[in-house]
Amino acid sequence: MVKELIGSEGISVTQGDVHKRQRKVMNPLFTFANVKEMLPIFVQASHHLKDIWIKQIGNKKEERITITDLIPKITLDIIGLAGFNYEFNSTTSDSELSRAYHALVGQNISPLYIILFGLFPFLRNIPSSFTNKYWDSIKTVNNISEKLITEHKNATIRGNNFLSLIVNTNEKLPVDEQLTHNELHSQVDMKQIVPL
C-alpha cells in the first residue's frame, strides 16, 4: 500500500528480487569510508547551527531560544549536500525545492486521513487546497531530482555525495543488474519520506 501512496519504486517499498537487486547497489554506499567522507558536512552544519544560535542569543542573556524552526532546515541542508551535492541554504534563503520539501513533510496530517487515502486513492486527485499544494510540491521534487540525476550521470568528475556514489556503483554493474532510470530516480526521491 505504501508504494501506491507515494508512487515510488525505492528500496524502502520494494520487495523480493527487485529489493535484493536494489540493495546490492545501495549496500556499498554505506561503508565506513564513504560515511567518513561526508563527516565534514555534518561538522560544518553543526558549526553553522551554533553560529545562528549564538547570534540569536547575542547580548540579551536569554535563557531560552526556539530551535524547532531551525532543526528541519539544517537537516535539509545536510541531506542536500551529503545526498546530492545540492545547496538548499534553507537557513538563509527559501529555494523552490526547500519550499516543496517543507510543504510535503511539514504537514500535520491525521492518521485517519492517511488511511482514507490508502483505501480510496481517488481521494488524492480531488482538487482542494491541500491536494493542489501536495501535487505541486511532488512535481517540483520530481523535476529537480530528475535534473540532479542527469547532471550527475553526465558529470566528468563526481563527488562523494550519495547520488554520485550510487551512479558510480550502478555503472560498474552488469547491465542486467543495474538500476533502471526510474529505480535510480526513486532512490533519491524525497517522496519516500512524505507521509501521504
CSV table of N, CA and C in Angstrom, one decimal, residues 89-154:
chain,number,residue,atom,x,y,z
A,89,ASN,N,20.6,25.8,1.3
A,89,ASN,CA,20.8,27.1,2.0
A,89,ASN,C,19.5,27.5,2.7
A,90,SER,N,18.8,26.5,3.3
A,90,SER,CA,17.5,26.8,3.8
A,90,SER,C,17.5,27.6,5.1
A,91,THR,N,18.6,27.8,5.7
A,91,THR,CA,18.7,28.7,6.9
A,91,THR,C,18.9,30.1,6.5
A,92,THR,N,19.3,30.4,5.2
A,92,THR,CA,19.5,31.7,4.8
A,92,THR,C,18.6,32.2,3.6
A,93,SER,N,18.0,31.2,2.9
A,93,SER,CA,17.1,31.6,1.8
A,93,SER,C,16.0,30.6,1.7
A,94,ASP,N,15.1,30.8,0.7
A,94,ASP,CA,13.9,29.9,0.6
A,94,ASP,C,13.9,29.4,-0.9
A,95,SER,N,14.6,28.3,-1.2
A,95,SER,CA,14.6,27.8,-2.5
A,95,SER,C,13.3,27.1,-2.9
A,96,GLU,N,13.1,26.9,-4.2
A,96,GLU,CA,11.9,26.2,-4.6
A,96,GLU,C,11.8,24.8,-4.1
A,97,LEU,N,12.9,24.1,-4.1
A,97,LEU,CA,12.9,22.7,-3.5
A,97,LEU,C,12.7,22.7,-2.0
A,98,SER,N,13.3,23.7,-1.4
A,98,SER,CA,13.1,23.8,0.1
A,98,SER,C,11.6,24.0,0.4
A,99,ARG,N,11.0,24.9,-0.3
A,99,ARG,CA,9.5,25.1,-0.1
A,99,ARG,C,8.7,23.9,-0.3
A,100,ALA,N,9.1,23.2,-1.4
A,100,ALA,CA,8.3,21.9,-1.8
A,100,ALA,C,8.5,20.9,-0.7
A,101,TYR,N,9.8,20.7,-0.2
A,101,TYR,CA,10.1,19.7,0.8
A,101,TYR,C,9.3,20.0,2.1
A,102,HIS,N,9.3,21.3,2.5
A,102,HIS,CA,8.6,21.6,3.8
A,102,HIS,C,7.1,21.5,3.6
A,103,ALA,N,6.6,21.7,2.4
A,103,ALA,CA,5.2,21.6,2.2
A,103,ALA,C,4.8,20.1,2.3
A,104,LEU,N,5.7,19.2,1.9
A,104,LEU,CA,5.4,17.8,1.9
A,104,LEU,C,5.6,17.2,3.3
A,105,VAL,N,6.7,17.5,4.0
A,105,VAL,CA,6.9,16.8,5.3
A,105,VAL,C,6.4,17.7,6.5
A,106,GLY,N,6.1,18.9,6.2
A,106,GLY,CA,5.7,19.8,7.3
A,106,GLY,C,4.2,19.8,7.6
A,107,GLN,N,3.5,18.9,6.9
A,107,GLN,CA,2.0,18.9,7.1
A,107,GLN,C,1.7,18.0,8.3
A,108,ASN,N,0.8,18.5,9.1
A,108,ASN,CA,0.3,17.7,10.2
A,108,ASN,C,-0.9,17.0,9.8
A,109,ILE,N,-0.7,15.7,9.2
A,109,ILE,CA,-1.8,15.0,8.6
A,109,ILE,C,-2.4,14.0,9.6
A,110,SER,N,-3.7,13.9,9.7
A,110,SER,CA,-4.4,13.0,10.6
A,110,SER,C,-4.1,11.6,10.1
A,111,PRO,N,-3.9,10.6,11.0
A,111,PRO,CA,-3.7,9.2,10.6
A,111,PRO,C,-5.0,8.7,9.9
A,112,LEU,N,-6.1,9.2,10.2
A,112,LEU,CA,-7.4,8.8,9.6
A,112,LEU,C,-7.3,9.2,8.1
A,113,TYR,N,-6.8,10.4,7.9
A,113,TYR,CA,-6.7,10.9,6.5
A,113,TYR,C,-5.8,10.0,5.7
A,114,ILE,N,-4.7,9.6,6.2
A,114,ILE,CA,-3.8,8.7,5.5
A,114,ILE,C,-4.4,7.4,5.2
A,115,ILE,N,-5.2,6.8,6.2
A,115,ILE,CA,-5.9,5.6,6.0
A,115,ILE,C,-6.9,5.7,4.8
A,116,LEU,N,-7.7,6.8,4.9
A,116,LEU,CA,-8.7,7.0,3.8
A,116,LEU,C,-8.0,7.1,2.4
A,117,PHE,N,-6.9,7.8,2.4
A,117,PHE,CA,-6.2,8.0,1.1
A,117,PHE,C,-5.7,6.6,0.6
A,118,GLY,N,-5.3,5.8,1.6
A,118,GLY,CA,-4.8,4.4,1.2
A,118,GLY,C,-5.9,3.5,0.7
A,119,LEU,N,-7.1,3.6,1.4
A,119,LEU,CA,-8.2,2.8,1.0
A,119,LEU,C,-8.9,3.3,-0.3
A,120,PHE,N,-8.9,4.6,-0.4
A,120,PHE,CA,-9.6,5.3,-1.6
A,120,PHE,C,-8.6,6.2,-2.3
A,121,PRO,N,-7.7,5.7,-3.1
A,121,PRO,CA,-6.7,6.5,-3.7
A,121,PRO,C,-7.2,7.7,-4.6
A,122,PHE,N,-8.4,7.5,-5.1
A,122,PHE,CA,-9.0,8.6,-5.9
A,122,PHE,C,-9.2,9.9,-5.1
A,123,LEU,N,-9.2,9.8,-3.8
A,123,LEU,CA,-9.3,11.0,-3.0
A,123,LEU,C,-8.1,12.0,-3.1
A,124,ARG,N,-7.0,11.4,-3.5
A,124,ARG,CA,-5.8,12.2,-3.7
A,124,ARG,C,-5.9,13.1,-4.9
A,125,ASN,N,-6.8,12.8,-5.8
A,125,ASN,CA,-7.0,13.5,-7.0
A,125,ASN,C,-8.1,14.5,-7.0
A,126,ILE,N,-8.8,14.5,-5.9
A,126,ILE,CA,-9.9,15.5,-5.8
A,126,ILE,C,-9.3,16.9,-5.5
A,127,PRO,N,-9.6,17.9,-6.3
A,127,PRO,CA,-8.9,19.2,-6.1
A,127,PRO,C,-9.3,19.8,-4.8
A,128,SER,N,-8.3,20.3,-4.0
A,128,SER,CA,-8.5,21.0,-2.8
A,128,SER,C,-7.2,21.8,-2.6
A,129,SER,N,-7.2,22.7,-1.6
A,129,SER,CA,-6.0,23.5,-1.4
A,129,SER,C,-4.9,22.5,-1.0
A,130,PHE,N,-5.3,21.5,-0.2
A,130,PHE,CA,-4.3,20.5,0.3
A,130,PHE,C,-3.7,19.7,-0.8
A,131,THR,N,-4.6,19.1,-1.6
A,131,THR,CA,-4.1,18.2,-2.7
A,131,THR,C,-3.4,19.0,-3.8
A,132,ASN,N,-3.8,20.2,-4.1
A,132,ASN,CA,-3.2,21.0,-5.1
A,132,ASN,C,-1.7,21.3,-4.7
A,133,LYS,N,-1.6,21.7,-3.4
A,133,LYS,CA,-0.3,22.0,-2.9
A,133,LYS,C,0.6,20.8,-2.8
A,134,TYR,N,0.0,19.7,-2.5
A,134,TYR,CA,0.7,18.4,-2.4
A,134,TYR,C,1.3,18.0,-3.8
A,135,TRP,N,0.4,18.0,-4.8
A,135,TRP,CA,0.9,17.6,-6.2
A,135,TRP,C,1.8,18.6,-6.8
A,136,ASP,N,1.6,19.9,-6.5
A,136,ASP,CA,2.6,20.9,-7.0
A,136,ASP,C,4.0,20.7,-6.4
A,137,SER,N,4.0,20.3,-5.1
A,137,SER,CA,5.3,20.0,-4.4
A,137,SER,C,5.9,18.8,-5.0
A,138,ILE,N,5.1,17.7,-5.2
A,138,ILE,CA,5.6,16.5,-5.8
A,138,ILE,C,6.2,16.8,-7.2
A,139,LYS,N,5.6,17.6,-8.0
A,139,LYS,CA,6.1,17.9,-9.3
A,139,LYS,C,7.4,18.7,-9.2
A,140,THR,N,7.5,19.6,-8.3
A,140,THR,CA,8.8,20.3,-8.1
A,140,THR,C,9.9,19.4,-7.7
A,141,VAL,N,9.6,18.5,-6.7
A,141,VAL,CA,10.6,17.5,-6.3
A,141,VAL,C,11.1,16.6,-7.4
A,142,ASN,N,10.1,16.1,-8.2
A,142,ASN,CA,10.4,15.2,-9.3
A,142,ASN,C,11.3,15.9,-10.4
A,143,ASN,N,10.9,17.2,-10.7
A,143,ASN,CA,11.7,17.9,-11.7
A,143,ASN,C,13.1,18.2,-11.3
A,144,ILE,N,13.3,18.6,-10.0
A,144,ILE,CA,14.6,18.9,-9.6
A,144,ILE,C,15.5,17.7,-9.4
A,145,SER,N,14.9,16.6,-8.9
A,145,SER,CA,15.6,15.3,-8.7
A,145,SER,C,16.0,14.8,-10.0
A,146,GLU,N,15.1,14.9,-11.0
A,146,GLU,CA,15.5,14.4,-12.4
A,146,GLU,C,16.7,15.2,-12.9
A,147,LYS,N,16.6,16.5,-12.7
A,147,LYS,CA,17.8,17.4,-13.2
A,147,LYS,C,19.1,17.0,-12.5
A,148,LEU,N,19.0,16.7,-11.2
A,148,LEU,CA,20.2,16.3,-10.4
A,148,LEU,C,20.8,15.0,-10.9
A,149,ILE,N,19.9,14.0,-11.2
A,149,ILE,CA,20.3,12.7,-11.7
A,149,ILE,C,21.0,12.9,-13.0
A,150,THR,N,20.4,13.6,-13.9
A,150,THR,CA,21.0,13.9,-15.2
A,150,THR,C,22.4,14.6,-15.1
A,151,GLU,N,22.5,15.6,-14.3
A,151,GLU,CA,23.8,16.2,-14.1
A,151,GLU,C,24.8,15.3,-13.5
A,152,HIS,N,24.5,14.4,-12.6
A,152,HIS,CA,25.4,13.5,-12.0
A,152,HIS,C,25.8,12.4,-13.0
A,153,LYS,N,24.9,12.0,-13.8
A,153,LYS,CA,25.2,11.0,-14.8
A,153,LYS,C,26.2,11.5,-15.9
A,154,ASN,N,26.0,12.8,-16.2
A,154,ASN,CA,26.8,13.4,-17.3
A,154,ASN,C,28.1,14.1,-16.8
